[in-house]
């Protein structure tokens, strides 16, 4: 059995997305900036995609800039807002500790150049409190950047309330919506979002393409200088096929969202209940305010990488926030932010299910995780000390 | 290419000398749970020869494989040879480890040295 349970890492392209892309790889390969009719055909496809994408998130087409993906969007949005702030003598930014590194590392860069960043707490459930935002706002706050939904623990932030507060106080609000767009309802007008980044490969589109929504009136700073593509805000010949595929994928995801999320939520809850049966384990992140696809657990006494390798042997693709899988010495900053101690954070498992997941697969995952955790605990000195009463259980 | 060599995966999937030794002559534990790696090695020593060795490991695939390989390399050997075992030798016997995983082989070397130290300490106490 081969089970893909890592849809937060990337998704399989949908057939519609592939079909939408193909013509631009063969027949309509022309440069959309060219004057002749064939070039304009490519240009038309680009603008149709822009229109479709705008409609999916409640924006107008002039507010959509095509990018290479979520990281680029996050970088450009944050640096642009910072530039506007700096011009007005405002150098304070509000964010939180569980953002993606595309946001966190951009903020770090700004901190080095004199910006001050307040990181809101996310508490044990992995969700920020609007009142914390309210009390952190200052006269010199130029940007609030808080993700729509978290990539590791799937928690969904109170975006609408955050947007309202930002609007009321005249502060630009950016959200990294990479995990949300195409999966849960997102409407930039209803949510008072000023800037939003998204990435196609998270909603069954291709890799290397994404979009940034920027509310009319907010001046963008270029990351890439060159030609006048994307209204002069993002140079480089457009990835026409990728953009057409992204629009097709998003339209399809939004059309199927209601049914898909109902089915996923049921399977997710079944997984959560099943894995909760493993002793000394705990779900990470809020139980209900989380993406329909996301399950994230900590298992005491074991380490995540060995768990992943043995699950891979059983045909299950998953991920973990352990240090060994993050390539650093520390485990996931998200798990540490919600108060999981290092010892436990090393033993985490993220399963992100998708449209292909069925009940039989969920049963198999539960059985397999159970077996692997038991196996690893059997020769874990940490587990021996815990069960012998020499150390106290955390979970 | 896979993350690990076939040999690492073999020792990870089928660890040798797994478990504990009751009344071990020497026990060495290194690492800590905060860093994500703990190795514990148990030795049975007779006439300066390591007659039996077992281990328990909390850690990633290469930590488990390194401890497994290290126990194989010292089983049946005189103490002097076990003390000479380097982390490099453990990694080489596993057909190499990724650079960021070399510390796992260091832990294996240290765990063995600590277990032998423990053996000598216990022996001196008896005298």
Coordinates of C-alpha atoms in Angstrom, one line a residue:
Chain A
X1 CA 0.0 0.0 0.0
X2 CA 1.2 3.5 -0.9
X3 CA -0.4 6.3 1.2
X4 CA 0.5 9.9 0.6
X5 CA -0.2 11.8 3.8
X6 CA 2.0 14.9 3.3
X7 CA -0.4 17.2 1.4
X8 CA 0.8 20.2 3.4
X9 CA 4.2 19.7 1.8
X10 CA 2.8 19.5 -1.7
X11 CA -0.2 18.2 -3.6
X12 CA -0.6 16.1 -6.7
X13 CA -1.6 18.2 -9.7
X14 CA -5.2 17.8 -10.7
X15 CA -6.0 16.5 -14.2
X16 CA -7.8 19.8 -14.9
X17 CA -4.7 21.8 -14.0
X18 CA -2.5 19.6 -16.2
X19 CA -4.9 20.0 -19.1
X20 CA -4.9 23.8 -18.6
X21 CA -1.2 23.9 -18.7
X22 CA -0.4 21.8 -21.7
X23 CA -1.4 24.1 -24.5
X24 CA 1.1 26.7 -23.3
X25 CA 3.9 24.2 -23.4
X26 CA 3.2 23.4 -27.1
X27 CA 0.9 25.4 -29.3
X28 CA 0.6 28.7 -27.5
X29 CA 4.2 29.1 -26.4
X30 CA 4.4 32.8 -27.3
X31 CA 5.6 35.6 -25.1
X32 CA 2.5 37.4 -23.6
X33 CA 4.4 40.7 -24.0
X34 CA 4.6 40.3 -27.8
X35 CA 2.4 42.5 -30.0
X36 CA 1.3 40.0 -32.6
X37 CA -2.0 38.1 -32.3
X38 CA -0.4 34.9 -31.1
X39 CA 1.4 36.7 -28.3
X40 CA -1.8 38.3 -27.3
X41 CA -3.4 34.9 -27.1
X42 CA -1.0 34.1 -24.4
X43 CA -1.7 37.4 -22.8
X44 CA -5.4 36.7 -22.9
X45 CA -4.9 33.4 -21.1
X46 CA -2.8 35.2 -18.4
X47 CA -5.6 37.8 -17.8
X48 CA -8.3 35.2 -17.8
X49 CA -6.3 33.3 -15.1
X50 CA -6.0 36.6 -13.1
X51 CA -9.7 37.1 -13.3
X52 CA -10.5 33.6 -12.2
X53 CA -8.1 33.8 -9.3
X54 CA -9.3 37.2 -8.2
X55 CA -12.9 35.8 -8.2
X56 CA -11.9 32.8 -6.0
X57 CA -10.7 35.1 -3.2
X58 CA -13.1 38.0 -3.6
X59 CA -10.5 40.4 -5.1
X60 CA -10.5 42.4 -8.3
X61 CA -8.2 41.2 -11.1
X62 CA -6.0 44.3 -10.8
X63 CA -5.1 43.3 -7.3
X64 CA -3.4 40.0 -8.3
X65 CA 0.3 39.7 -9.0
X66 CA 1.7 36.4 -10.2
X67 CA 4.8 35.2 -8.3
X68 CA 7.0 32.1 -8.1
X69 CA 5.2 30.9 -4.9
X70 CA 4.4 31.6 -1.3
X71 CA 7.9 32.5 -0.2
X72 CA 8.2 35.2 -2.8
X73 CA 4.8 36.6 -2.0
X74 CA 5.6 36.7 1.8
X75 CA 8.9 38.4 1.1
X76 CA 7.5 41.0 -1.2
X77 CA 4.4 41.8 0.9
X78 CA 6.4 42.3 4.1
X79 CA 9.2 44.3 2.6
X80 CA 6.8 46.5 0.7
X81 CA 4.8 47.3 3.9
X82 CA 8.0 47.9 5.8
X83 CA 9.1 50.4 3.1
X84 CA 5.8 52.2 3.4
X85 CA 6.2 52.3 7.1
X86 CA 9.7 53.5 7.0
X87 CA 8.6 56.4 4.8
X88 CA 6.1 57.4 7.4
X89 CA 8.5 56.9 10.3
X90 CA 6.8 53.7 11.4
X91 CA 9.1 50.8 12.2
X92 CA 7.1 48.4 14.3
X93 CA 5.6 45.1 13.0
X94 CA 3.4 42.6 14.8
X95 CA 3.5 38.9 14.0
X96 CA 3.5 35.6 15.9
X97 CA 5.9 32.8 16.7
X98 CA 4.5 30.1 14.4
X99 CA 4.8 31.8 11.1
X100 CA 6.5 30.1 8.1
X101 CA 10.2 30.8 7.8
X102 CA 9.5 32.9 4.7
X103 CA 7.9 35.4 7.0
X104 CA 10.1 34.9 10.1
X105 CA 13.4 35.2 8.2
X106 CA 12.1 38.3 6.4
X107 CA 11.2 39.8 9.7
X108 CA 14.6 38.9 11.1
X109 CA 16.2 40.8 8.2
X110 CA 14.1 43.9 9.0
X111 CA 14.9 43.7 12.7
X112 CA 18.6 43.9 11.7
X113 CA 17.8 47.1 9.9
X114 CA 16.1 48.8 12.8
X115 CA 12.6 47.5 12.8
X116 CA 11.0 46.2 16.0
X117 CA 8.8 43.1 15.8
X118 CA 6.4 42.0 18.4
X119 CA 5.6 38.3 18.3
X120 CA 2.2 37.5 19.7
X121 CA 1.8 34.4 21.8
X122 CA -0.2 31.5 20.3
X123 CA -1.0 29.7 23.5
X124 CA -1.4 25.9 23.9
X125 CA -4.0 25.7 21.1
X126 CA -1.7 27.5 18.6
X127 CA -4.1 30.4 18.0
X128 CA -3.4 34.1 18.6
X129 CA -5.9 36.2 20.6
X130 CA -7.2 39.4 19.0
X131 CA -7.0 41.2 22.4
X132 CA -3.2 40.6 22.4
X133 CA -3.0 42.2 19.0
X134 CA -5.1 45.1 20.2
X135 CA -2.8 45.7 23.2
X136 CA 0.3 45.4 21.1
X137 CA -0.7 48.0 18.4
X138 CA 1.4 51.2 18.6
X139 CA 1.3 54.5 16.8
X140 CA 4.4 53.3 14.9
X141 CA 3.0 49.9 13.9
X142 CA 3.2 49.7 10.1
X143 CA 2.3 46.0 9.5
X144 CA 0.5 43.0 11.0
X145 CA 1.5 39.7 9.4
X146 CA -0.3 36.7 10.7
X147 CA -0.8 33.4 8.8
X148 CA -4.3 32.2 7.8
X149 CA -3.6 28.6 8.7
X150 CA -0.5 27.0 10.1
X151 CA 1.5 24.6 7.9
X152 CA 2.5 22.3 10.8
X153 CA -0.3 22.1 13.2
X154 CA -3.1 23.3 10.9
X155 CA -4.6 25.8 13.3
X156 CA -6.7 28.5 11.7
X157 CA -6.3 32.1 13.0
X158 CA -9.1 34.5 13.7
X159 CA -8.4 36.3 10.5
X160 CA -11.6 38.3 10.2
X161 CA -11.2 39.7 13.7
X162 CA -7.6 40.5 13.1
X163 CA -8.5 42.2 9.8
X164 CA -11.1 44.3 11.5
X165 CA -8.7 45.5 14.1
X166 CA -6.1 46.4 11.5
X167 CA -8.6 48.2 9.4
X168 CA -9.9 50.2 12.4
X169 CA -6.3 51.3 13.3
X170 CA -5.2 51.9 9.7
X171 CA -2.4 49.2 9.8
X172 CA -1.6 47.1 6.8
X173 CA -2.6 43.5 7.3
X174 CA -0.8 40.7 5.4
X175 CA -1.6 37.0 5.7
X176 CA 0.4 34.0 4.5
X177 CA -2.6 32.0 3.3
X178 CA -0.5 29.3 1.6
X179 CA -2.2 26.5 3.5
X180 CA -5.7 28.1 3.5
X181 CA -6.4 29.1 -0.1
X182 CA -8.3 26.4 -1.9
X183 CA -8.9 24.5 1.3
X184 CA -11.1 26.8 3.5
X185 CA -13.2 29.8 2.4
X186 CA -11.0 32.9 2.0
X187 CA -12.4 36.2 1.0
X188 CA -10.1 39.2 1.2
X189 CA -13.0 41.8 1.4
X190 CA -14.9 40.0 4.1
X191 CA -11.7 39.4 6.1
X192 CA -10.3 42.9 5.6
X193 CA -7.1 41.5 4.2
X194 CA -4.7 44.0 2.6
X195 CA -2.1 41.5 1.3
X196 CA -2.3 37.8 0.9
X197 CA 0.3 35.2 -0.4
X198 CA -0.6 31.9 -1.9
X199 CA 1.1 29.0 -3.7
X200 CA -0.3 26.9 -6.5
X201 CA 1.2 23.5 -5.6
X202 CA -0.6 23.5 -2.2
X203 CA -4.0 23.3 -4.0
X204 CA -3.2 20.8 -6.8
X205 CA -1.5 23.3 -9.1
X206 CA 2.1 23.2 -10.3
X207 CA 5.2 24.1 -8.2
X208 CA 7.1 27.3 -8.8
X209 CA 4.0 29.5 -9.2
X210 CA 1.8 31.5 -6.8
X211 CA 0.2 34.8 -6.4
X212 CA 0.1 37.8 -4.2
X213 CA -3.0 39.8 -3.6
X214 CA -2.4 43.4 -2.9
X215 CA -5.3 45.8 -2.1
X216 CA -5.5 48.7 -4.5
X217 CA -3.6 51.7 -3.2
X218 CA -0.8 49.8 -1.5
X219 CA 2.5 50.4 -3.2
X220 CA 4.6 47.3 -3.8
X221 CA 8.4 47.3 -3.8
X222 CA 10.0 45.1 -6.4
X223 CA 12.1 42.1 -5.5
X224 CA 12.9 41.5 -9.1
X225 CA 13.8 44.4 -11.4
X226 CA 13.5 44.2 -15.2
X227 CA 10.6 44.5 -17.7
X228 CA 7.2 45.9 -17.1
X229 CA 5.4 42.6 -16.5
X230 CA 2.8 42.5 -13.7
X231 CA 2.2 46.2 -13.9
X232 CA 5.9 46.8 -13.3
X233 CA 5.9 45.1 -9.9
X234 CA 7.4 41.8 -10.8
X235 CA 9.7 41.5 -13.8
X236 CA 10.3 38.4 -15.9
X237 CA 8.4 36.7 -18.7
X238 CA 5.4 35.2 -17.1
X239 CA 5.0 31.4 -16.5
X240 CA 1.9 31.3 -18.6
X241 CA 1.3 27.6 -18.5
X242 CA 1.9 27.5 -14.7
X243 CA -0.4 30.4 -14.1
X244 CA -3.2 28.9 -16.3
X245 CA -2.8 25.6 -14.4
X246 CA -2.9 27.5 -11.0
X247 CA -6.2 29.2 -12.0
X248 CA -7.8 25.9 -13.1
X249 CA -6.6 24.2 -9.9
X250 CA -7.9 26.9 -7.7
X251 CA -11.3 27.1 -9.5
X252 CA -11.7 23.4 -9.1
X253 CA -10.6 23.4 -5.4
X254 CA -13.0 26.2 -4.6
X255 CA -15.9 24.5 -6.4
X256 CA -15.3 21.2 -4.5
X257 CA -14.4 22.8 -1.2
X258 CA -17.6 22.1 0.7
X259 CA -17.8 18.4 -0.2
X260 CA -14.1 17.9 0.1
X261 CA -13.7 19.6 3.5
X262 CA -16.7 17.6 4.9
X263 CA -15.2 14.3 3.9
X264 CA -11.7 15.3 5.0
X265 CA -12.9 16.5 8.4
X266 CA -14.6 13.2 9.1
X267 CA -11.4 11.3 8.1
X268 CA -9.3 13.7 10.1
X269 CA -11.4 13.2 13.2
X270 CA -11.2 9.5 12.8
X271 CA -7.4 9.7 12.6
X272 CA -7.3 11.9 15.7
X273 CA -9.4 9.6 17.7
X274 CA -7.4 6.6 16.5
X275 CA -4.0 8.0 17.3
X276 CA -5.3 9.4 20.7
X277 CA -5.5 5.7 21.7
X278 CA -1.7 5.5 21.8
X279 CA -0.8 6.1 25.4
X280 CA 1.2 9.2 26.3
X281 CA 0.5 10.9 23.0
X282 CA -1.1 14.3 22.4
X283 CA -2.7 16.2 19.5
X284 CA -0.9 19.4 18.7
X285 CA -3.0 22.5 18.0
X286 CA -6.7 23.2 18.5
X287 CA -9.0 20.2 18.1
X288 CA -11.6 21.9 15.9
X289 CA -10.1 25.2 14.7
X290 CA -7.8 23.4 12.3
X291 CA -7.5 22.6 8.6
X292 CA -9.7 19.7 7.6
X293 CA -6.6 17.8 6.4
X294 CA -4.3 18.3 9.3
X295 CA -3.4 15.9 12.1
X296 CA -0.3 16.5 14.2
X297 CA 0.7 14.4 17.2
X298 CA 3.5 14.1 19.7
X299 CA 4.5 10.7 21.0
X300 CA 6.5 10.6 24.2
X301 CA 9.7 8.6 24.3
X302 CA 10.5 8.4 20.6
X303 CA 12.1 10.5 17.9
X304 CA 10.4 11.6 14.8
X305 CA 12.9 10.8 12.1
X306 CA 13.0 7.1 12.9
X307 CA 9.2 7.1 13.1
X308 CA 9.0 8.6 9.5
X309 CA 11.6 6.1 8.1
X310 CA 9.6 3.1 9.5
X311 CA 6.3 4.5 8.3
X312 CA 8.0 5.0 4.9
X313 CA 8.8 1.3 5.0
X314 CA 5.1 0.6 5.5
X315 CA 4.3 2.8 2.5
X316 CA 3.2 5.9 4.4
X317 CA 4.6 9.4 3.4
X318 CA 4.4 11.8 6.4
X319 CA 6.5 14.4 8.0
X320 CA 7.8 15.5 11.4
X321 CA 9.0 18.5 13.3
X322 CA 11.9 16.7 14.9
X323 CA 15.4 18.4 14.8
X324 CA 16.7 15.6 12.6
X325 CA 14.1 16.4 9.9
X326 CA 14.3 20.1 10.2
X327 CA 18.1 20.2 9.5
X328 CA 18.7 22.2 12.7
X329 CA 19.5 21.3 16.3
X330 CA 16.2 22.4 17.5
X331 CA 12.8 20.8 16.9
X332 CA 10.0 22.7 15.2
X333 CA 9.6 26.3 16.3
X334 CA 5.8 25.8 16.0
X335 CA 5.8 23.0 18.6
X336 CA 8.1 24.9 20.9
X337 CA 5.8 28.0 20.6
X338 CA 2.7 26.0 21.7
X339 CA 4.7 25.0 24.8
X340 CA 5.8 21.5 23.9
X341 CA 9.2 20.8 25.6
X342 CA 12.1 19.8 23.4
X343 CA 12.0 16.2 24.6
X344 CA 8.4 15.8 23.3
X345 CA 8.7 18.0 20.3
X346 CA 11.3 15.6 18.8
X347 CA 8.7 12.9 18.7
X348 CA 6.1 14.6 16.4
X349 CA 4.3 13.4 13.4
X350 CA 2.4 15.4 10.9
X351 CA -0.2 13.7 8.6
X352 CA -1.9 15.8 6.1
X353 CA -4.5 13.9 4.2
X354 CA -6.0 14.7 0.8
X355 CA -8.8 13.9 -1.7
X356 CA -7.3 10.5 -2.4
X357 CA -7.4 9.4 1.3
X358 CA -10.1 7.0 2.2
X359 CA -11.2 5.2 5.4
X360 CA -9.3 2.1 4.7
X361 CA -6.1 4.1 4.5
X362 CA -6.9 5.9 7.7
X363 CA -7.3 2.6 9.5
X364 CA -4.0 1.4 8.0
X365 CA -2.3 4.6 9.2
X366 CA -3.6 4.2 12.7
X367 CA -2.5 0.6 12.9
X368 CA 1.0 1.4 11.4
X369 CA 1.7 4.3 13.7
X370 CA 0.7 2.2 16.6
X371 CA 3.1 -0.5 15.6
X372 CA 6.0 1.8 14.9
X373 CA 5.6 3.8 18.1
X374 CA 5.5 0.6 20.1
X375 CA 8.5 -0.8 18.3
X376 CA 10.6 2.3 18.9
X377 CA 9.5 2.7 22.5
X378 CA 10.6 -0.9 23.1
X379 CA 14.3 0.0 22.9
X380 CA 14.1 3.7 23.9
X381 CA 16.0 4.5 27.1
X382 CA 13.8 7.5 27.6
X383 CA 10.7 5.3 27.5
X384 CA 12.3 2.8 29.9
X385 CA 13.0 5.6 32.4
X386 CA 9.4 6.9 32.1
X387 CA 7.8 3.5 32.5
X388 CA 10.1 2.6 35.4
X389 CA 9.1 5.8 37.2
X390 CA 12.6 7.3 37.0
X391 CA 11.2 10.2 35.0
X392 CA 7.9 11.9 34.8
X393 CA 5.6 11.7 31.8
X394 CA 5.0 15.0 30.1
X395 CA 2.1 13.8 28.0
Chain B
X1 CA 19.6 9.0 -3.8
X2 CA 18.3 7.8 -0.5
X3 CA 19.2 9.7 2.7
X4 CA 21.1 6.7 4.1
X5 CA 23.3 3.9 2.8
X6 CA 21.8 0.4 2.6
X7 CA 23.9 -0.6 5.5
X8 CA 22.5 2.2 7.7
X9 CA 19.0 1.2 6.8
X10 CA 19.8 -2.5 7.5
X11 CA 21.0 -1.7 11.0
X12 CA 18.2 0.7 11.6
X13 CA 15.5 -1.8 10.5
X14 CA 17.2 -4.8 12.1
X15 CA 19.2 -3.5 15.0
X16 CA 21.8 -5.9 16.4
X17 CA 22.3 -6.5 20.1
X18 CA 19.1 -4.7 21.1
X19 CA 18.0 -4.6 24.7
X20 CA 19.6 -4.5 28.1
X21 CA 21.8 -6.7 30.2
X22 CA 20.7 -7.3 33.8
X23 CA 23.6 -6.9 36.2
X24 CA 25.8 -5.4 33.5
X25 CA 29.5 -4.9 34.4
X26 CA 29.5 -1.4 32.8
X27 CA 26.7 0.9 31.6
X28 CA 27.3 4.1 29.6
X29 CA 24.6 6.7 28.7
X30 CA 25.3 9.7 26.6
X31 CA 23.2 12.5 24.9
X32 CA 20.0 14.0 26.2
X33 CA 16.4 14.0 25.2
X34 CA 16.5 17.8 24.6
X35 CA 18.8 17.3 21.7
X36 CA 16.9 14.3 20.4
X37 CA 19.5 11.6 20.9
X38 CA 20.2 9.3 23.9
X39 CA 22.3 6.1 23.7
X40 CA 22.7 3.6 26.5
X41 CA 25.2 0.8 26.2
X42 CA 25.4 -2.3 28.5
X43 CA 28.6 -4.4 28.7
X44 CA 29.4 -7.8 30.1
X45 CA 33.1 -8.2 30.6
X46 CA 35.1 -11.3 31.4
X47 CA 38.9 -11.3 31.7
X48 CA 39.1 -7.9 29.9
X49 CA 37.0 -9.3 27.0
X50 CA 33.6 -7.8 26.1
X51 CA 31.6 -11.0 26.1
X52 CA 28.3 -9.4 25.6
X53 CA 27.0 -6.0 24.7
X54 CA 23.4 -4.6 24.4
X55 CA 22.1 -1.1 23.6
X56 CA 19.0 1.1 23.8
X57 CA 18.7 4.2 21.7
X58 CA 16.2 7.1 21.5
X59 CA 17.0 9.0 18.3
X60 CA 17.0 9.2 14.6
X61 CA 17.7 6.4 12.1
X62 CA 21.4 7.0 12.0
X63 CA 21.6 7.1 15.9
X64 CA 20.0 3.7 16.0
X65 CA 22.2 2.3 13.2
X66 CA 25.4 3.8 14.8
X67 CA 24.7 2.2 18.1
X68 CA 23.9 -1.1 16.5
X69 CA 27.1 -1.1 14.4
X70 CA 29.2 0.0 17.3
X71 CA 28.0 -2.9 19.4
X72 CA 28.9 -5.3 16.6
X73 CA 32.3 -3.9 16.3
X74 CA 33.2 -4.4 20.0
X75 CA 31.5 -7.7 20.8
X76 CA 34.0 -10.4 21.7
X77 CA 36.9 -7.9 21.6
X78 CA 39.3 -7.0 24.3
X79 CA 38.6 -3.7 26.2
X80 CA 41.7 -2.1 24.7
X81 CA 40.3 -2.6 21.2
X82 CA 36.9 -1.2 22.2
X83 CA 38.6 1.9 23.7
X84 CA 40.4 2.4 20.3
X85 CA 37.1 2.4 18.4
X86 CA 36.6 5.8 16.7
X87 CA 33.4 7.4 15.5
X88 CA 35.0 7.4 12.0
X89 CA 35.4 3.7 12.1
X90 CA 31.7 3.3 13.0
X91 CA 30.6 5.6 10.2
X92 CA 32.9 3.8 7.7
X93 CA 31.5 0.4 8.7
X94 CA 28.1 1.8 7.9
X95 CA 29.3 2.9 4.4
X96 CA 29.2 6.5 5.5
X97 CA 26.8 8.8 7.2
X98 CA 25.4 12.2 6.0
X99 CA 27.6 15.0 7.2
X100 CA 25.0 16.4 9.6
X101 CA 24.6 12.9 11.1
X102 CA 28.2 12.3 12.0
X103 CA 27.5 13.3 15.6
X104 CA 25.5 10.1 15.9
X105 CA 28.7 8.1 15.4
X106 CA 30.4 10.3 18.0
X107 CA 27.7 9.5 20.5
X108 CA 28.3 5.7 19.8
X109 CA 32.0 6.1 20.5
X110 CA 31.4 8.1 23.7
X111 CA 28.8 5.7 25.0
X112 CA 31.2 2.8 24.7
X113 CA 34.0 4.7 26.4
X114 CA 31.6 5.7 29.2
X115 CA 30.5 2.1 29.7
X116 CA 34.1 1.0 30.0
X117 CA 34.8 3.8 32.5
X118 CA 31.8 2.7 34.5
X119 CA 33.2 -0.9 34.4
X120 CA 36.5 0.3 35.8
X121 CA 34.8 2.4 38.5
X122 CA 32.7 -0.5 39.6
X123 CA 35.8 -2.8 39.6
X124 CA 37.8 -0.3 41.8
X125 CA 34.9 0.0 44.2
X126 CA 35.0 -3.8 44.7
X127 CA 38.7 -3.8 45.4

